[in-house]
Short mmCIF file of C-alpha atoms and ligand atoms in Angstrom, two decimals:
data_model
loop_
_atom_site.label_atom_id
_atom_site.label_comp_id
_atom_site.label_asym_id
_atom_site.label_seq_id
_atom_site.Cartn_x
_atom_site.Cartn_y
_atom_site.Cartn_z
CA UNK U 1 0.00 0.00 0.00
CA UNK U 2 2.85 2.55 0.73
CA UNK U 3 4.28 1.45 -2.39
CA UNK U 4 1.14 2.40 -3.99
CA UNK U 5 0.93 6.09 -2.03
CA UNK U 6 4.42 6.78 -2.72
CA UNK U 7 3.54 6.70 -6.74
CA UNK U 8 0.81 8.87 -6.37
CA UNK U 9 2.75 11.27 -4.19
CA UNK U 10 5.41 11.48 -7.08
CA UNK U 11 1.78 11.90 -9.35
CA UNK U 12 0.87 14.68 -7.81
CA UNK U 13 3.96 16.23 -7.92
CA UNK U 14 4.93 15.81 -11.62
CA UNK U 15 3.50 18.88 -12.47
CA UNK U 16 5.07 21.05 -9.98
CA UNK U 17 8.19 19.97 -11.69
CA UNK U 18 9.51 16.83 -9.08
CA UNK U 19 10.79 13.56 -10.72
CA UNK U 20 11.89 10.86 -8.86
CA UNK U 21 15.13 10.50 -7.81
CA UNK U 22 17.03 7.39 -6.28
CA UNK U 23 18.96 8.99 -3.73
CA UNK U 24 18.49 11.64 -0.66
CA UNK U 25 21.23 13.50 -0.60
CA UNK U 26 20.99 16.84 -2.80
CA UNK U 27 17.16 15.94 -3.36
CA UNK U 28 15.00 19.34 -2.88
CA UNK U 29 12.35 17.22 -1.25
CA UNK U 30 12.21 14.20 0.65
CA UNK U 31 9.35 12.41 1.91
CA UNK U 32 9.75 9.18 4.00
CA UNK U 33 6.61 7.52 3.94
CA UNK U 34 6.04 5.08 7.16
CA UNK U 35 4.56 1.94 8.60
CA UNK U 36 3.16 2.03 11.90
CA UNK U 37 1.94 -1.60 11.95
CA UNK U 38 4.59 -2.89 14.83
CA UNK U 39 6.83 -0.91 16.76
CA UNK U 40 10.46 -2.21 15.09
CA UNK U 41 8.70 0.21 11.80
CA UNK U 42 8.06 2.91 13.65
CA UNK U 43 11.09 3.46 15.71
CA UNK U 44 12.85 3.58 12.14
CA UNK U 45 11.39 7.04 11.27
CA UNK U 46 13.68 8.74 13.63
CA UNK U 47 17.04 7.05 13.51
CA UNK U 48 15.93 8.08 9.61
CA UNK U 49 14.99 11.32 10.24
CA UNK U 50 18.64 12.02 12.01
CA UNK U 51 20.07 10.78 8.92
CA UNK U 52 18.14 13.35 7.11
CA UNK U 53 19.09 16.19 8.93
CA UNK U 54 22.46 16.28 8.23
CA UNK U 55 21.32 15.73 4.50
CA UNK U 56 19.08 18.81 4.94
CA UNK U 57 21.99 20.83 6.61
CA UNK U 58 24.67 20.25 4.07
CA UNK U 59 21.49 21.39 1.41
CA UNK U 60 21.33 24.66 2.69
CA UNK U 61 25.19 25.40 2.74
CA UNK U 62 25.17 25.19 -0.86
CA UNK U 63 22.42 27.82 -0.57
CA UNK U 64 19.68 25.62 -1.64
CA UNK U 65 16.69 23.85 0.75
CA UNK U 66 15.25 20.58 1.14
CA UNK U 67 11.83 20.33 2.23
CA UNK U 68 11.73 17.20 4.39
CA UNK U 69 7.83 15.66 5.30
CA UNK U 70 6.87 12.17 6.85
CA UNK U 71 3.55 10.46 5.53
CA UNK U 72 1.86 8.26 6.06
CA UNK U 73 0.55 6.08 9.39
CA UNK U 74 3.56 7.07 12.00
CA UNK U 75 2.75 10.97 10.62
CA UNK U 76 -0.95 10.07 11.44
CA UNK U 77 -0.44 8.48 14.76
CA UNK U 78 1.90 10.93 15.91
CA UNK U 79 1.99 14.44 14.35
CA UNK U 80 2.72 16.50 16.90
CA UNK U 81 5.64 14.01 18.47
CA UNK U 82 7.51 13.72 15.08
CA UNK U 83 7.09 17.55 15.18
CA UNK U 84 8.40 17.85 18.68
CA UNK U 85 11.20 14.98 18.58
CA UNK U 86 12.21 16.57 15.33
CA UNK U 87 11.36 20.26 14.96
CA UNK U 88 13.53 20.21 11.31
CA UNK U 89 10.54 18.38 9.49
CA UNK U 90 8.82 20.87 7.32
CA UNK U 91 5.71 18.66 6.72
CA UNK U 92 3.92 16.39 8.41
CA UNK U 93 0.58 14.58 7.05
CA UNK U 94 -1.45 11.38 6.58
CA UNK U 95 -2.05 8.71 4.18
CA UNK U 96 -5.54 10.53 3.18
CA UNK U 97 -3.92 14.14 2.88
CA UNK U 98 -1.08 13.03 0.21
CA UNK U 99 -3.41 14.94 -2.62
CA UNK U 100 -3.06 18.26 -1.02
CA UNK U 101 0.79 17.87 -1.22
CA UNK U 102 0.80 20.89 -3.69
CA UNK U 103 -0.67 22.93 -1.17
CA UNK U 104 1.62 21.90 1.79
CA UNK U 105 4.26 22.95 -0.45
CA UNK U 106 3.61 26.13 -0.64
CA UNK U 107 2.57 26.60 2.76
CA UNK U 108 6.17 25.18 3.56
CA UNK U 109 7.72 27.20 1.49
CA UNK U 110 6.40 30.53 2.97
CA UNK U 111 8.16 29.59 5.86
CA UNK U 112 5.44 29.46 8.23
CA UNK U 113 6.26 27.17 10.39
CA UNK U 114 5.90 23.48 9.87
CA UNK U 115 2.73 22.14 8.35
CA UNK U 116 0.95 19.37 9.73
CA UNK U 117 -1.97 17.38 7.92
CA UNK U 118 -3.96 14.65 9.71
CA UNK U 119 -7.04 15.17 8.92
CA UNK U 120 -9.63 12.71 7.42
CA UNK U 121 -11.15 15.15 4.67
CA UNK U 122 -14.74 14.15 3.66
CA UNK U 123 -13.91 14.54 -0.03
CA UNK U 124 -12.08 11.39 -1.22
CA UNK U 125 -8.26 11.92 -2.04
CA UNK U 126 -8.99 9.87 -4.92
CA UNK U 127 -10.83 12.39 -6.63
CA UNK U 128 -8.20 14.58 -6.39
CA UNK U 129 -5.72 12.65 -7.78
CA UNK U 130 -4.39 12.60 -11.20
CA UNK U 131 -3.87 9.42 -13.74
CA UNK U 132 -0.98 7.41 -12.59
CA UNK U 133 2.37 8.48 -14.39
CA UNK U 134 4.60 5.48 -16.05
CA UNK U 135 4.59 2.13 -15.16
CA UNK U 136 7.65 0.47 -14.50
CA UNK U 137 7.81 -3.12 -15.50
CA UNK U 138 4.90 -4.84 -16.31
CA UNK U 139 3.23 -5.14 -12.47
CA UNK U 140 0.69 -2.58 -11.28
CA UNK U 141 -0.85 -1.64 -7.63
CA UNK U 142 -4.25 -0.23 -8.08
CA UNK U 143 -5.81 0.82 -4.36
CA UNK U 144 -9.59 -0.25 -4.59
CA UNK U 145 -10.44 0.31 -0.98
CA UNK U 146 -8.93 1.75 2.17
CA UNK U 147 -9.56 1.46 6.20
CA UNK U 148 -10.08 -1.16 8.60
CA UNK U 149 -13.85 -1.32 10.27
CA UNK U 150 -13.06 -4.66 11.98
CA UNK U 151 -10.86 -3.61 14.90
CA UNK U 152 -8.74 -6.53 15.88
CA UNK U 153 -7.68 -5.81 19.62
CA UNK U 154 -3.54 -5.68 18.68
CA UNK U 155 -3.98 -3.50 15.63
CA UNK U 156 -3.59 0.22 14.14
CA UNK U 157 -4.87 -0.08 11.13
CA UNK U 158 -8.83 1.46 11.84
CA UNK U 159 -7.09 4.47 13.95
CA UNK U 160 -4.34 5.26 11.24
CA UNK U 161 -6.37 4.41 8.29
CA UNK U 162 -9.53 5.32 9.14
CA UNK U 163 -12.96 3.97 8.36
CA UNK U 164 -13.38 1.43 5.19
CA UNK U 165 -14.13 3.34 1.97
CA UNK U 166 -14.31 1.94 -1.60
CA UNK U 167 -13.72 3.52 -4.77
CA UNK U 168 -16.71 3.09 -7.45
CA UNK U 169 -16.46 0.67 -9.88
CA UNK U 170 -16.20 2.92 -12.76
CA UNK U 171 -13.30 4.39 -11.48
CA UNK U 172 -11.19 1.20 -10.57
CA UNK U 173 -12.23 0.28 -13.78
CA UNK U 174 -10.45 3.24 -15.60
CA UNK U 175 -7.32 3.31 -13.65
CA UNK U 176 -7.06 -0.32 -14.48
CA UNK U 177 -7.49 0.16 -18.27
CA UNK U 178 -4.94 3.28 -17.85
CA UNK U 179 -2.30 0.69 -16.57
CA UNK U 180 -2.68 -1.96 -19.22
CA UNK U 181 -2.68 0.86 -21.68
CA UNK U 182 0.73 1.80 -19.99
CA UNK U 183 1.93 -1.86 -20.29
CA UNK U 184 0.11 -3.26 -17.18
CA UNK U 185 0.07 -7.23 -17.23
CA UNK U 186 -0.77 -7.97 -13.80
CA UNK U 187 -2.75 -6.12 -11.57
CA UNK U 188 -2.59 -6.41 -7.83
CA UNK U 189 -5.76 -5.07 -5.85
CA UNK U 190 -4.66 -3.14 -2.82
CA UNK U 191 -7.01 -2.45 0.29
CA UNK U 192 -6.23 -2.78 4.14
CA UNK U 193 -9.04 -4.97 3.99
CA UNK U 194 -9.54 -5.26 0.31
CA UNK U 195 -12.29 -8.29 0.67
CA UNK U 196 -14.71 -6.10 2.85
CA UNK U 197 -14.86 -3.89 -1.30
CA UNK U 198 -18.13 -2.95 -1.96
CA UNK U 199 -17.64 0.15 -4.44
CA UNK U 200 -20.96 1.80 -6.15
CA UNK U 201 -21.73 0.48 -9.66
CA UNK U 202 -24.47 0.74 -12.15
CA UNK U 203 -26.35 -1.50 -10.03
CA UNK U 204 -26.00 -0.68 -6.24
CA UNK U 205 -22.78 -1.68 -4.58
CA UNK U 206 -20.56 -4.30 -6.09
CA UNK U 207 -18.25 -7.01 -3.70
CA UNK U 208 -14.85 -8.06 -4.96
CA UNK U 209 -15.60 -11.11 -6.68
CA UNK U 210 -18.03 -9.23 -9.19
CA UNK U 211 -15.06 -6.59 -9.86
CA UNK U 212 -12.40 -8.97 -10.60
CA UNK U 213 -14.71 -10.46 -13.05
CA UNK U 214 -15.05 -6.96 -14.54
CA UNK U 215 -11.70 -6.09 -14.62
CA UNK U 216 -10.83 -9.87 -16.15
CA UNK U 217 -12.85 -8.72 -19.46
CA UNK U 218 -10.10 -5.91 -19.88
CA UNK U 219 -8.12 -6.74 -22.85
CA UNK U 220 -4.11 -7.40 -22.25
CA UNK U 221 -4.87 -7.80 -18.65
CA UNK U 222 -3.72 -11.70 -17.61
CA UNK U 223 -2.97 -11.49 -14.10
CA UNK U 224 -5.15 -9.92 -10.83
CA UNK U 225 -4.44 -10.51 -7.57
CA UNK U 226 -5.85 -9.01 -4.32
CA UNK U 227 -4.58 -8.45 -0.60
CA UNK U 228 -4.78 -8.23 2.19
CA UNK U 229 -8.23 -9.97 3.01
CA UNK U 230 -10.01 -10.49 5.93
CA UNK U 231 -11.31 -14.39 6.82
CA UNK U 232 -14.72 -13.90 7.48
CA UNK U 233 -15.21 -11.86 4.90
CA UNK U 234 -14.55 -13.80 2.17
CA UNK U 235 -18.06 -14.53 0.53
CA UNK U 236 -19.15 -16.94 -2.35
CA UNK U 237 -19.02 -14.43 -5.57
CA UNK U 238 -15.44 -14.08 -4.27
CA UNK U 239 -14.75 -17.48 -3.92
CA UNK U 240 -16.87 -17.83 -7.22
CA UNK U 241 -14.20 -15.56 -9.17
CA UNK U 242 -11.52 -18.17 -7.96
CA UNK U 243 -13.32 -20.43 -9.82
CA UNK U 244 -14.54 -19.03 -12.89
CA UNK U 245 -11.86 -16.60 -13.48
CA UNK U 246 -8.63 -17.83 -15.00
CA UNK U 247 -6.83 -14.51 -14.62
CA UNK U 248 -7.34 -14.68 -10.76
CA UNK U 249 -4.07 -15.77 -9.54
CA UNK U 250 -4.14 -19.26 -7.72
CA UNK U 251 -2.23 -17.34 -4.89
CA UNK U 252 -3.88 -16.25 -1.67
CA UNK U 253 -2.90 -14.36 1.29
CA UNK U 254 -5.30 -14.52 3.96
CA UNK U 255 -3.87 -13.80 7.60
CA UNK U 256 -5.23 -16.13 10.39
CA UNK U 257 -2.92 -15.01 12.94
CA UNK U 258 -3.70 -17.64 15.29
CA UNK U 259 -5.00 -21.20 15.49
CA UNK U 260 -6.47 -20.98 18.98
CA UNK U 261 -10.22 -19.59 19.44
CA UNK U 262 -9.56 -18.51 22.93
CA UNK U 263 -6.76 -15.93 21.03
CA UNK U 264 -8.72 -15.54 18.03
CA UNK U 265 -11.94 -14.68 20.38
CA UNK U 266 -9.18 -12.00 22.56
CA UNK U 267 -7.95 -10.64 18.96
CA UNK U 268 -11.96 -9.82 18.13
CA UNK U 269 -11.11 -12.01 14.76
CA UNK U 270 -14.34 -13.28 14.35
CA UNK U 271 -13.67 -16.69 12.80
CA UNK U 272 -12.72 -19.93 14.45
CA UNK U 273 -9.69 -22.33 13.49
CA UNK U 274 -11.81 -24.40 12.64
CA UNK U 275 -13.71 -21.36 10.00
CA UNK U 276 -10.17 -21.13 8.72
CA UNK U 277 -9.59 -24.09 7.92
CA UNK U 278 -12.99 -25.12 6.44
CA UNK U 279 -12.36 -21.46 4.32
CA UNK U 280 -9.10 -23.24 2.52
CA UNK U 281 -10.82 -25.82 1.90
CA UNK U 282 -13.50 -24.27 0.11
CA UNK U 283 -10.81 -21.86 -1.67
CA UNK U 284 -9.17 -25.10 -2.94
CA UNK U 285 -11.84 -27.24 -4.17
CA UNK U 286 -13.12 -23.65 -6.05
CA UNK U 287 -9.60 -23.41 -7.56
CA UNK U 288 -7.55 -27.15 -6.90
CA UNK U 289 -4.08 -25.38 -7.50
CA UNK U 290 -4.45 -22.73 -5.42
CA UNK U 291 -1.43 -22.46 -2.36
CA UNK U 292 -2.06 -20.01 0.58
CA UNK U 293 0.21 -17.58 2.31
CA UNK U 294 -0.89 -16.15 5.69
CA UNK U 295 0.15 -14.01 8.64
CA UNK U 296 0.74 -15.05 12.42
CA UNK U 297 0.97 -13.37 15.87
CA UNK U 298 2.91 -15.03 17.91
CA UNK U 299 2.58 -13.88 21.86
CA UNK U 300 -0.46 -12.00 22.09
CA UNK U 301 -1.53 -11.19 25.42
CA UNK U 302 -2.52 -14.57 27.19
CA UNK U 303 -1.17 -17.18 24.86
CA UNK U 304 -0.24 -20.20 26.27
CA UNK U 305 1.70 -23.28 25.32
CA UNK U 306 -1.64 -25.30 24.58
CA UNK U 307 -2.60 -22.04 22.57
CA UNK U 308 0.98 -21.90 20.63
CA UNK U 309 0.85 -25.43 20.09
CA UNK U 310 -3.20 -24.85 18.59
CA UNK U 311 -1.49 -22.82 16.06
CA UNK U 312 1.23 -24.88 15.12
CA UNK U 313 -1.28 -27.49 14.36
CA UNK U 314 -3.56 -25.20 12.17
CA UNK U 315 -0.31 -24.80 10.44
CA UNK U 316 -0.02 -28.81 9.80
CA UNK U 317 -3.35 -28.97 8.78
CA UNK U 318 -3.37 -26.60 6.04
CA UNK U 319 -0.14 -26.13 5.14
CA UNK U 320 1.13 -22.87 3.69
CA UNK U 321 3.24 -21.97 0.37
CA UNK U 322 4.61 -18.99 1.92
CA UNK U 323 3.85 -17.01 5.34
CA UNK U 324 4.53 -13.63 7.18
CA UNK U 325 5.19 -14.38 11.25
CA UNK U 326 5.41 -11.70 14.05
CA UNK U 327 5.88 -11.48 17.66
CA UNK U 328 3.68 -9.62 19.25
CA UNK U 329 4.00 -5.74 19.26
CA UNK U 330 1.77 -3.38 21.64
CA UNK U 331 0.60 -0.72 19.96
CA UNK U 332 -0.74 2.66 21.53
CA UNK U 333 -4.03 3.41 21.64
CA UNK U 334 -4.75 -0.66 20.57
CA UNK U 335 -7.23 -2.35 23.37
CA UNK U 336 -4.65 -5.09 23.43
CA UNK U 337 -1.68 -2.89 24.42
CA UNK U 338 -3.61 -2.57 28.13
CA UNK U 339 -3.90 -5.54 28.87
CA UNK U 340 -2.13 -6.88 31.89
CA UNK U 341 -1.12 -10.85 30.44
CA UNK U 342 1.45 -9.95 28.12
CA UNK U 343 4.02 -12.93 27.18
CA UNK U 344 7.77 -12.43 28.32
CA UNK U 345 9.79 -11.17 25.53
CA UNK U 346 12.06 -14.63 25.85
CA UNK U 347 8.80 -16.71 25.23
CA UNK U 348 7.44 -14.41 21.80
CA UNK U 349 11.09 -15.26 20.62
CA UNK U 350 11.05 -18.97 21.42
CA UNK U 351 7.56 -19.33 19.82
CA UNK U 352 8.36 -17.53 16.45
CA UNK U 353 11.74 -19.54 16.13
CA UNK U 354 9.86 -22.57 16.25
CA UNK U 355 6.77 -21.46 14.17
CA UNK U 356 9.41 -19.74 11.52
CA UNK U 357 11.06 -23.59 10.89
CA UNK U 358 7.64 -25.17 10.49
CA UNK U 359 6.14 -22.51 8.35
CA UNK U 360 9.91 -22.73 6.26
CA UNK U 361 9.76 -26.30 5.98
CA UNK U 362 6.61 -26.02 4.36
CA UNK U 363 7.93 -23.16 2.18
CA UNK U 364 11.14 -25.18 1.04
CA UNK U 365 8.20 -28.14 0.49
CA UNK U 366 6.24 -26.00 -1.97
CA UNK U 367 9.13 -24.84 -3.74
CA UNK U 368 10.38 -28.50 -4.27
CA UNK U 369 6.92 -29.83 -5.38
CA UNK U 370 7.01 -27.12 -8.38
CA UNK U 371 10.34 -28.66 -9.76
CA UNK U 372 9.55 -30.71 -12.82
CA UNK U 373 6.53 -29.03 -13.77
CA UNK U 374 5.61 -26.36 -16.15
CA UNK U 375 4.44 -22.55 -14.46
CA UNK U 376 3.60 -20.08 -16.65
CA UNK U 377 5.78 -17.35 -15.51
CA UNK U 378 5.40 -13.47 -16.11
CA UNK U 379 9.08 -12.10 -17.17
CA UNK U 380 9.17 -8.64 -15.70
CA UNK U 381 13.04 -8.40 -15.84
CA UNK U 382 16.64 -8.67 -16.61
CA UNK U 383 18.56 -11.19 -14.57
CA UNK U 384 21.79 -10.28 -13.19
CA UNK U 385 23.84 -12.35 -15.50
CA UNK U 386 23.78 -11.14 -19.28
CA UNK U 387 20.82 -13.54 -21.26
CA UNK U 388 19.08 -13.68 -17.90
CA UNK U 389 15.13 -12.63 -17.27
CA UNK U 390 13.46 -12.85 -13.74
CA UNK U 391 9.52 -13.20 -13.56
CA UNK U 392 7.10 -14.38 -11.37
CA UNK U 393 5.23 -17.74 -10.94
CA UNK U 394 1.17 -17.66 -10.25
CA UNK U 395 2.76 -18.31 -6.56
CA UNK U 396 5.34 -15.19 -6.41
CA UNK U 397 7.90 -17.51 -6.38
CA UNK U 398 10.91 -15.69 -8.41
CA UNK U 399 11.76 -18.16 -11.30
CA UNK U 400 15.52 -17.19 -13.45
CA UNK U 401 15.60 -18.17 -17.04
CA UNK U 402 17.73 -17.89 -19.62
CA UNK U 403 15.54 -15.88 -22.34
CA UNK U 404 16.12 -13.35 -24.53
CA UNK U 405 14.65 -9.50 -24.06
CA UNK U 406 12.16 -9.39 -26.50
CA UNK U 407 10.18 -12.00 -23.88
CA UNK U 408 10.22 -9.05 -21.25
CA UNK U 409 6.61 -8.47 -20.51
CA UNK U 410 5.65 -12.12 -21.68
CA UNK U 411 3.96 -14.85 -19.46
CA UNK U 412 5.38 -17.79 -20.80
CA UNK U 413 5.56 -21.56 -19.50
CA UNK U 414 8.47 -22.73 -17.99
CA UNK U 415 9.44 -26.02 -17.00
CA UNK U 416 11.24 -25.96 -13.17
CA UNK U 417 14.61 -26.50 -13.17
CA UNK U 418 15.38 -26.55 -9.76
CA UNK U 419 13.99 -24.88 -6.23
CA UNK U 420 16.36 -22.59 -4.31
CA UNK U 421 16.05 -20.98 -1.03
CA UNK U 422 14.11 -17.94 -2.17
CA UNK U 423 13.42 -18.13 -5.65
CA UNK U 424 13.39 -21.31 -8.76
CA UNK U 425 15.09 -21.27 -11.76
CA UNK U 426 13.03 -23.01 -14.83
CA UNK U 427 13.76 -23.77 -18.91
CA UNK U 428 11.43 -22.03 -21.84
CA UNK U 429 9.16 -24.83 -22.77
CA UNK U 430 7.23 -25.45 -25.92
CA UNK U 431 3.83 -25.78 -24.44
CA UNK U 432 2.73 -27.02 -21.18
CA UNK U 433 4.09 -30.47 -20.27
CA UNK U 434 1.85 -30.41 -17.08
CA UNK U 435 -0.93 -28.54 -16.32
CA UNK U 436 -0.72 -29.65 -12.54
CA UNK U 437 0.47 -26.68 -9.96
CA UNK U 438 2.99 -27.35 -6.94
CA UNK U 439 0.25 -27.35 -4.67
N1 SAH O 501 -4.99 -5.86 6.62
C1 SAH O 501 -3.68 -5.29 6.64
C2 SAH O 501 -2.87 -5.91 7.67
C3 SAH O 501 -1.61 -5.21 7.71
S1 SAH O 501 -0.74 -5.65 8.97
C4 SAH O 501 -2.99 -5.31 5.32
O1 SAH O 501 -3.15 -4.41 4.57
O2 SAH O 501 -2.22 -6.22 5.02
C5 SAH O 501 0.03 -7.08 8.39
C6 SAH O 501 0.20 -8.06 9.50
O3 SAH O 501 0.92 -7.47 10.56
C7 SAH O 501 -1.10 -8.50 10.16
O4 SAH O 501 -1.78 -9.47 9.43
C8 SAH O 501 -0.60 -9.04 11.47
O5 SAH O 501 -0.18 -10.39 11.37
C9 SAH O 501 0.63 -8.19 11.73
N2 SAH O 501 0.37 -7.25 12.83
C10 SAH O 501 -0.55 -6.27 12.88
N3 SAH O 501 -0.54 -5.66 14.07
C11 SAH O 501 0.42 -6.29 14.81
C12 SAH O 501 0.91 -6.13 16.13
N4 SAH O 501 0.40 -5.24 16.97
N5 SAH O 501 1.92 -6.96 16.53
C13 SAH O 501 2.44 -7.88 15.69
N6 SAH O 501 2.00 -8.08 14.45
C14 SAH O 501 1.00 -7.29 14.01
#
């Protein structure tokens, strides 16, 4: 999602005369935009922002400024401290203020003091934003809904976020069409909660599953995907598109966090284990070669062994290509951060270890089943060694091939050479030898 902001930030401020640049140092602006999801992102910002100032200071001996801002959730959840830790930050504002940026600006620029933007505005930023400038590679983020109404106990997201809010059809619609036009092959849709969509269309609101059908008619468009969803939220039409929809990736990341109910019921989750797993089951007999990825909390307030141990088995039971693990992280203002049961810093580390080597072992398991068979794989770039393209299996996986450039921007079949620790490496096929996934 911040990847996603960030492009739109440098959208809006194309016309002002900003391009992108890959470094910080003699940039006229800089803008870090931050993560407030667990505490490790957040304490970044200011070991950053030091890093910055001397950036900023060596700027103006030449005679020259740099306008330095932080956006997004850590400028939301704590204006006024960034402001006060680190009075050298011209601008300060939120992940639904980024479309006033021009404004900011010039408010900076007067020299007024710094400017500080956290405000949810009732008119939608997206209305105020232009089309999105060039595509690089052949992979596109398009933002179809934003906010969190669900409120799990150890998380940010509703308070930094805000409320959910969906973009209309029509417009998803033509920013999708904009990207393929720009060389778009995949599309991935973005939304803190991006199951819970339910944008206006011709015919009253419209859920997920009926968009990625929609967007699936667009011409040049082979690949969608969708994250992050939300459990109980995933309804029939969506589960529907997994079937009937051959551009819907067979790739799914759907966060359980925990496989004890007792947690689950403390995290206000509102699904069971047991939900969960009948869920993948569903998803997989819609869609036989689809593999899951997933997130876990490890050491929320309360968890036990006999909880831990619930979640490892959850995690035997369904069995995951690929998976995101945490320990525990209070956040303030979060209902979870007060309570009084929190796990001992020792225990959060000695659960994740051993959750981390199940949850790889099943990785390194996935990635082995796929050698031998044919993936069609989307070549979005060169490789580091000369005749060398990287793409992308249905499953993320990275797959290197020796190809030549003119394939760039191709989704071609590949037969699996060999599984590494983090990526595969595969052979140009003639057709598919076998239709079969990894799964
Ligand atoms: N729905 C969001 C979730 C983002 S947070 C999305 O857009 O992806 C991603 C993951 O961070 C969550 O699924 C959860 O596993 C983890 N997380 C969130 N809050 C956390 C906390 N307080 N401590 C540890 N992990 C947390």
């Amino acid at each position: 999602m911040n990847v996603y902001d960030s492009a739109r930030m440098a959208d809006v401020l194309a016309p002002l005369g900003y391009v992108r640049v890959d470094a910080a140092d003699g940039a006229d602006m800089v803008i870090l935009n931050t993560c407030h999801i667990r505490e490790k992102a957040a304490e970044k910002v200011y070991s950053e922002l030091g890093r910055l100032r001397r950036l900023k200071a060596e700027k103006e001996r030449t005679g020259r400024g740099m306008i330095l801002a932080v956006a997004g959730c850590v400028a939301q959840a704590e204006g006024g401290e960034i402001l006060r830790r680190a009075p050298f930050v011209d601008m300060v504002f939120g992940p639904q203020a980024f479309h006033r940026l021009p404004e900011m600006i010039s408010r900076a620029s007067r020299a007024g003091g710094a400017v500080l933007d956290t405000d949810f505005p009732a008119e939608p930023k997206f209305d105020h934003l232009p089309a999105p400038g060039k595509l690089e590679g052949y992979s596109a983020f398009l933002t179809v809904q934003e906010g969190c109404d669900k409120f799990c106990t150890f998380c940010v997201v509703p308070y930094t976020r805000g409320a959910e809010f969906s973009r209309p059809v029509a417009e998803v619609e033509a920013e999708a069409r904009h990207l393929v036009a720009g060389g778009a092959r995949e599309i991935t849709l973005l939304g803190q909660n991006v199951n819970a969509y339910h944008g206006e269309g011709n015919d009253g609101d419209w859920g997920l599953g009926r968009l990625i059908a929609r967007l699936a008619e667009i011409e040049g468009l082979e690949r969608i995907r969708y994250t992050t969803s939300y459990p109980a939220e995933v309804d029939d039409a969506l589960i529907g598109a997994h079937r009937d929809v051959p551009q819907l990736m067979p790739f799914l990341h759907l966060p359980v966090q925990s496989g004890a109910d007792r947690i689950l019921v403390a995290m206000n989750r509102r699904h069971t284990a047991d939900d969960y797993r009948r869920l993948a089951g569903r998803l997989r007999h819609a869609r036989p070669d689809l593999a899951l990825s997933s997130d876990f909390i490890v050491g929320f307030p309360g968890e036990t062994e006999a909880d831990f141990e619930a979640t490892l088995r959850l995690v035997e039971d369904v069995t995951f290509a690929q998976a995101y693990s945490f320990k525990y992280s209070p956040r303030p203002g979060t209902p979870a951060a007060a309570l009084e049961n929190q796990v001992p810093e020792k225990v959060k580390t000695e659960r994740l270890a051993r959750l981390q080597e199940r949850l790889g072992a099943q990785q390194v398991a996935f990635n082995q089943g796929c050698v031998g068979r044919a993936l069609p794989v989307l070549l979005d770039r060169q490789g580091r060694k000369p005749g060398q393209l990287v793409g992308r299996s249905p499953y993320m996986q990275a797959v290197h091939v020796e190809a030549p450039d003119h394939l760039l921007g191709s989704v071609m079949p590949l037969t699996i050479g060999a599984a590494h620790a983090n990526s595969l490496s595969g052979a140009l096929t003639g057709a598919f030898a076998d239709e079969r996934a990894c799964a």
